Amino acid sequence: LEGERDALKEKIRDYKRLEEFIEAISRVTDLDQVCDTVVEETYRLMGARGSVLLYLVDEKTHRLELRSIRKESPEVQIKEKMGDVFDQWAVRHGLPLLVEDAMGDFRFDSEKVRASSRSLGSLVCVPLMSQATCAGVLRIDSATQGAYQPDDLRFFSVVADIVKLALENAVYFRHMQDLSVTDGLTGVFLRRYALERLREEFFRAQRASHPFSFLMVDVDHFKCFNDTYGHLGGDIALRKVGRALRDFFAAPGCVVARFGGEEFCVVLPGIPKEEAVRLAQGFCHALADREMILRKEKVRLTVSVGVAGFPQDAQTPEDLMRAADEALFAAKHGGRDRVCSF
């Protein structure tokens, strides 16, 4: 009877710890913060009995990627940034894994374990399954053999189910944030977001006396393009220009947005006006070299670009936009397919 009471008390403690765990990870919604919180709270929840690792499957490469870790000691070296044989097993089979003796488990080649892993004694590894697809792996391991038992596997599996839901919520929240600031047609940012960033970066450049540039971009003869190929063709053209702008101005800090209709804008913090002009010219040439097929015809797109820079052209964000718009007007009336600045 006393043993049953002790077991019941232990279950109540587990439920209490899980409740605190859920509360902790529910306070954050950013995906990176969720990953770090999950690892820290899992480490605490498991009584600091090993290193906790969280891998997520990269959407582009479809490979595991180490997102967060809590090491049991500073001496532990984590080299498996894309997981090891145990993580791959959990992903491949979609099943939780308990290994009480990492070097002696018959399911794994000891030579491969020795070659691909640090010094391991035992581990628990649980795939984060979402609609029959593995989204990642949550794992705890120790240099000590027999550090984890079947009860730990069951408890860790419950933790992993909670983690999976927290990660799904974080991904959904990020997706909704992206939708709120991203143009659905072209995939670049919306004008509202670009103007917010323009003001932030402008005043930062002003305080630090750093250069700053702003581009206004207009698709040439877009009305004629729409009349010839229809609105569907026009949408394809806008997507092509948006993607080309995003790819070309991909440096950290650069912001590409759809300003409205067939107009785009580019925020270039830290870029002097002269360099911005050269970049704009390079973009015009790169875009003109791309071909697209519409109604079995080869079509080339061109753009006109107006460039303005701080401190030469403006002392306020509004003046900078006005100067870029005036330069764009000059480019359009000067023959199009060109870059203008004053």
XYZ file of C-alpha atoms in Angstrom:
342
model
C 0.000 0.000 0.000
C 2.824 2.367 0.864
C 4.431 1.634 -2.521
C 1.178 2.532 -4.276
C 1.008 5.814 -2.322
C 4.585 6.650 -3.341
C 3.827 5.866 -6.986
C 0.709 8.060 -6.834
C 2.706 10.924 -5.314
C 5.295 10.576 -8.067
C 2.569 10.750 -10.745
C 1.103 13.867 -9.120
C 4.581 15.449 -9.136
C 4.957 14.553 -12.829
C 1.613 16.162 -13.664
C 2.577 19.254 -11.715
C 5.916 19.468 -13.535
C 4.165 19.030 -16.882
C 1.717 21.800 -15.992
C 4.606 24.156 -15.238
C 6.294 23.040 -18.470
C 3.202 23.865 -20.528
C 2.850 27.265 -18.848
C 6.493 28.124 -19.580
C 6.404 27.310 -23.290
C 2.968 28.922 -23.696
C 4.397 32.332 -22.795
C 6.399 32.590 -26.041
C 5.281 32.508 -29.673
C 8.438 33.306 -31.639
C 9.795 30.056 -33.125
C 13.411 30.610 -32.008
C 12.298 31.520 -28.497
C 10.010 28.496 -28.374
C 12.927 26.224 -29.357
C 15.189 27.664 -26.644
C 12.435 27.554 -24.014
C 11.547 23.966 -24.900
C 15.137 22.830 -24.456
C 15.665 24.713 -21.184
C 12.386 23.543 -19.679
C 12.892 19.949 -20.867
C 16.340 19.955 -19.265
C 14.782 21.104 -15.999
C 11.840 18.721 -16.328
C 14.139 15.719 -16.784
C 16.130 16.616 -13.709
C 19.231 17.822 -15.584
C 20.117 14.198 -16.366
C 21.919 14.734 -19.657
C 22.084 17.030 -22.668
C 18.829 18.032 -24.361
C 18.838 18.608 -28.123
C 16.085 19.828 -30.412
C 16.340 19.194 -34.161
C 13.846 20.511 -36.719
C 13.502 19.370 -40.333
C 14.583 22.146 -42.698
C 11.818 22.960 -45.199
C 14.249 23.369 -48.108
C 16.788 20.578 -47.549
C 14.405 18.188 -45.700
C 17.296 17.392 -43.358
C 17.523 17.647 -39.606
C 18.965 20.917 -38.337
C 20.077 21.490 -34.734
C 17.973 24.412 -33.454
C 18.701 24.482 -29.738
C 20.708 22.616 -27.110
C 21.196 22.506 -23.337
C 24.409 20.666 -22.474
C 24.821 18.789 -19.220
C 28.365 20.170 -18.920
C 30.473 22.742 -20.806
C 32.889 19.974 -21.868
C 30.282 18.266 -24.047
C 31.008 18.860 -27.752
C 28.070 18.592 -30.131
C 29.262 17.849 -33.665
C 26.119 16.256 -35.070
C 24.458 19.412 -36.436
C 22.192 17.277 -38.659
C 21.663 14.429 -36.226
C 23.385 11.051 -35.862
C 22.393 7.433 -36.486
C 19.943 7.449 -33.554
C 18.149 10.596 -34.706
C 17.976 9.278 -38.261
C 16.501 6.012 -36.984
C 13.757 7.892 -35.102
C 12.957 9.977 -38.199
C 12.971 6.973 -40.545
C 10.751 4.801 -38.356
C 8.634 7.571 -36.821
C 8.968 5.884 -33.436
C 10.403 6.877 -30.034
C 13.752 5.325 -29.224
C 15.321 4.236 -25.926
C 18.984 3.192 -26.000
C 20.375 2.047 -22.657
C 23.822 1.143 -24.043
C 24.780 3.214 -27.087
C 27.791 1.064 -28.011
C 26.146 -2.274 -27.287
C 22.699 -1.877 -28.817
C 22.259 -4.598 -31.479
C 20.109 -2.309 -33.654
C 23.047 -0.036 -34.448
C 26.469 -0.689 -35.942
C 28.952 0.148 -33.174
C 31.514 1.376 -35.712
C 29.014 3.849 -37.169
C 28.029 4.934 -33.680
C 31.661 5.488 -32.765
C 32.335 7.361 -36.008
C 29.296 9.620 -35.981
C 28.735 10.340 -32.313
C 30.484 11.805 -29.312
C 30.951 9.687 -26.213
C 27.468 8.360 -25.488
C 26.214 5.956 -22.897
C 22.427 6.111 -23.246
C 19.708 8.252 -24.774
C 16.026 8.828 -25.394
C 15.025 10.174 -28.804
C 11.455 10.988 -29.871
C 10.353 12.115 -33.366
C 7.985 15.077 -33.496
C 5.288 13.677 -35.776
C 2.809 16.022 -37.456
C 0.180 14.382 -39.670
C 2.393 11.377 -40.461
C 5.314 13.701 -41.255
C 8.342 14.087 -39.016
C 8.908 17.777 -38.154
C 11.930 17.171 -35.950
C 13.449 15.254 -33.071
C 13.604 15.898 -29.328
C 16.395 14.056 -27.587
C 18.122 13.671 -24.242
C 21.387 11.772 -23.875
C 24.032 11.021 -21.289
C 27.575 9.721 -21.220
C 26.407 7.212 -18.592
C 25.014 3.837 -19.604
C 21.557 2.995 -18.270
C 20.760 6.626 -17.402
C 17.236 6.230 -18.800
C 14.590 3.576 -18.317
C 11.276 2.716 -20.043
C 9.443 5.070 -17.669
C 11.664 7.900 -18.914
C 10.789 7.022 -22.504
C 7.057 7.174 -21.754
C 7.381 10.470 -19.903
C 9.649 11.953 -22.588
C 7.143 10.931 -25.262
C 4.427 12.904 -23.452
C 6.796 15.895 -23.316
C 7.470 15.545 -27.050
C 3.725 15.627 -27.818
C 3.452 18.924 -25.936
C 6.539 20.272 -27.707
C 5.095 19.327 -31.100
C 1.967 21.387 -30.421
C 4.009 24.358 -29.205
C 6.145 24.274 -32.352
C 3.094 23.987 -34.611
C 1.586 27.044 -32.899
C 4.846 28.976 -33.328
C 5.064 28.090 -37.030
C 1.416 29.095 -37.517
C 2.005 32.369 -35.657
C 5.030 33.149 -37.844
C 3.011 32.308 -40.948
C 0.238 34.700 -39.878
C 2.813 37.408 -39.173
C 4.301 36.894 -42.626
C 0.853 37.166 -44.206
C 0.217 40.442 -42.385
C 3.298 42.105 -43.905
C 3.698 40.221 -47.206
C 2.020 40.838 -50.552
C 0.132 37.693 -51.516
C 0.820 38.019 -55.243
C 4.523 38.860 -55.393
C 5.819 37.500 -52.092
C 7.614 40.759 -51.204
C 6.702 42.994 -48.287
C 3.712 45.296 -48.269
C 4.082 49.071 -48.586
C 3.081 49.664 -44.962
C 5.880 47.483 -43.620
C 8.426 49.001 -46.022
C 7.568 52.542 -44.928
C 7.935 51.553 -41.270
C 11.367 50.084 -41.982
C 12.275 53.104 -44.122
C 11.645 55.457 -41.209
C 13.457 53.229 -38.708
C 16.524 52.823 -40.917
C 16.536 56.485 -41.959
C 16.680 57.779 -38.396
C 19.277 55.144 -37.499
C 21.425 56.323 -40.415
C 20.879 59.935 -39.374
C 22.025 59.289 -35.814
C 25.092 57.330 -36.905
C 25.874 59.520 -39.946
C 25.710 56.463 -42.195
C 24.655 56.511 -45.874
C 21.191 55.349 -46.803
C 19.450 54.850 -50.166
C 15.938 54.279 -51.427
C 14.768 53.003 -54.820
C 11.446 53.395 -56.564
C 10.900 50.790 -59.305
C 8.197 50.825 -61.982
C 7.467 48.057 -64.513
C 7.667 49.596 -67.985
C 4.566 49.691 -70.222
C 2.611 47.565 -67.770
C -0.819 48.710 -69.044
C 0.100 47.628 -72.577
C 1.411 44.347 -71.151
C -1.935 43.766 -69.422
C -3.866 44.649 -72.569
C -1.781 42.219 -74.632
C -1.513 39.238 -72.289
C -4.437 39.781 -69.929
C -4.477 40.236 -66.178
C -3.192 36.714 -65.610
C -0.139 37.588 -67.708
C 0.204 40.813 -65.740
C 0.170 38.877 -62.464
C 2.892 36.583 -63.786
C 4.987 39.616 -64.738
C 4.589 41.188 -61.296
C 5.560 37.930 -59.598
C 8.624 37.694 -61.829
C 9.739 41.242 -60.995
C 9.066 40.762 -57.281
C 11.064 37.533 -57.196
C 13.907 39.110 -59.190
C 14.062 42.093 -56.819
C 14.032 39.845 -53.771
C 16.820 37.661 -55.183
C 18.981 40.580 -56.333
C 18.649 42.705 -53.179
C 19.106 39.846 -50.741
C 21.794 41.435 -48.527
C 20.962 41.628 -44.793
C 18.877 44.692 -43.975
C 17.555 45.267 -47.496
C 13.766 45.497 -47.757
C 11.890 44.900 -51.023
C 8.200 45.823 -51.108
C 5.331 46.294 -53.495
C 4.541 49.988 -53.316
C 1.279 49.660 -55.240
C 0.096 48.459 -58.650
C 3.197 47.857 -60.774
C 5.473 49.912 -58.503
C 8.007 48.456 -56.093
C 10.446 50.029 -53.659
C 13.746 48.947 -52.114
C 15.173 50.139 -48.794
C 18.993 50.013 -48.777
C 20.437 50.853 -45.335
C 24.182 51.507 -45.273
C 24.382 51.789 -49.078
C 25.736 55.090 -50.489
C 23.752 56.673 -53.301
C 26.458 56.044 -55.924
C 26.556 52.346 -55.092
C 22.755 52.196 -55.082
C 22.753 53.587 -58.632
C 25.195 50.879 -59.738
C 23.096 48.196 -58.040
C 19.938 49.484 -59.714
C 21.644 49.429 -63.112
C 22.831 45.894 -62.465
C 19.299 44.859 -61.594
C 17.876 46.416 -64.765
C 20.359 44.497 -66.897
C 19.758 41.228 -65.012
C 15.979 41.530 -65.377
C 16.160 42.391 -69.070
C 18.256 39.258 -69.656
C 15.525 37.026 -68.221
C 12.917 35.638 -70.572
C 9.425 34.396 -69.825
C 6.959 32.587 -72.082
C 3.435 33.954 -72.399
C 1.037 32.652 -75.029
C 3.960 30.856 -76.647
C 5.851 34.122 -77.037
C 9.197 35.034 -75.508
C 8.704 38.145 -73.420
C 11.262 40.410 -71.742
C 10.440 42.804 -68.942
C 12.163 46.099 -68.221
C 11.831 48.559 -65.359
C 12.524 52.220 -64.679
C 14.245 53.078 -61.393
C 14.520 56.277 -59.387
C 17.306 56.499 -56.788
C 17.575 58.885 -53.846
C 20.116 58.922 -51.046
C 20.771 60.334 -47.613
C 22.303 62.795 -46.913
C 22.507 64.208 -50.460
C 18.813 64.319 -51.342
C 16.842 64.537 -48.128
C 16.836 65.137 -44.396
C 13.541 63.344 -43.699
C 12.104 59.988 -44.826
C 9.282 61.769 -46.635
C 11.729 63.929 -48.596
C 13.733 60.823 -49.500
C 10.635 59.119 -50.928
C 9.707 62.271 -52.797
C 13.204 62.556 -54.305
C 13.154 58.902 -55.425
C 9.691 59.365 -56.942
C 10.840 62.421 -58.878
C 13.861 60.497 -60.157
C 11.555 57.666 -61.209
C 9.361 60.152 -63.088
C 12.470 61.381 -64.930
C 13.469 57.789 -65.808
C 10.018 57.023 -67.245
C 9.867 60.197 -69.274
C 13.461 59.821 -70.402
C 12.729 56.667 -72.361
C 12.218 54.005 -69.642
C 14.460 50.957 -69.015
C 16.914 53.187 -67.187
C 18.042 54.439 -63.784
C 17.833 58.113 -62.805
C 19.017 60.095 -59.790
C 19.573 63.781 -59.083
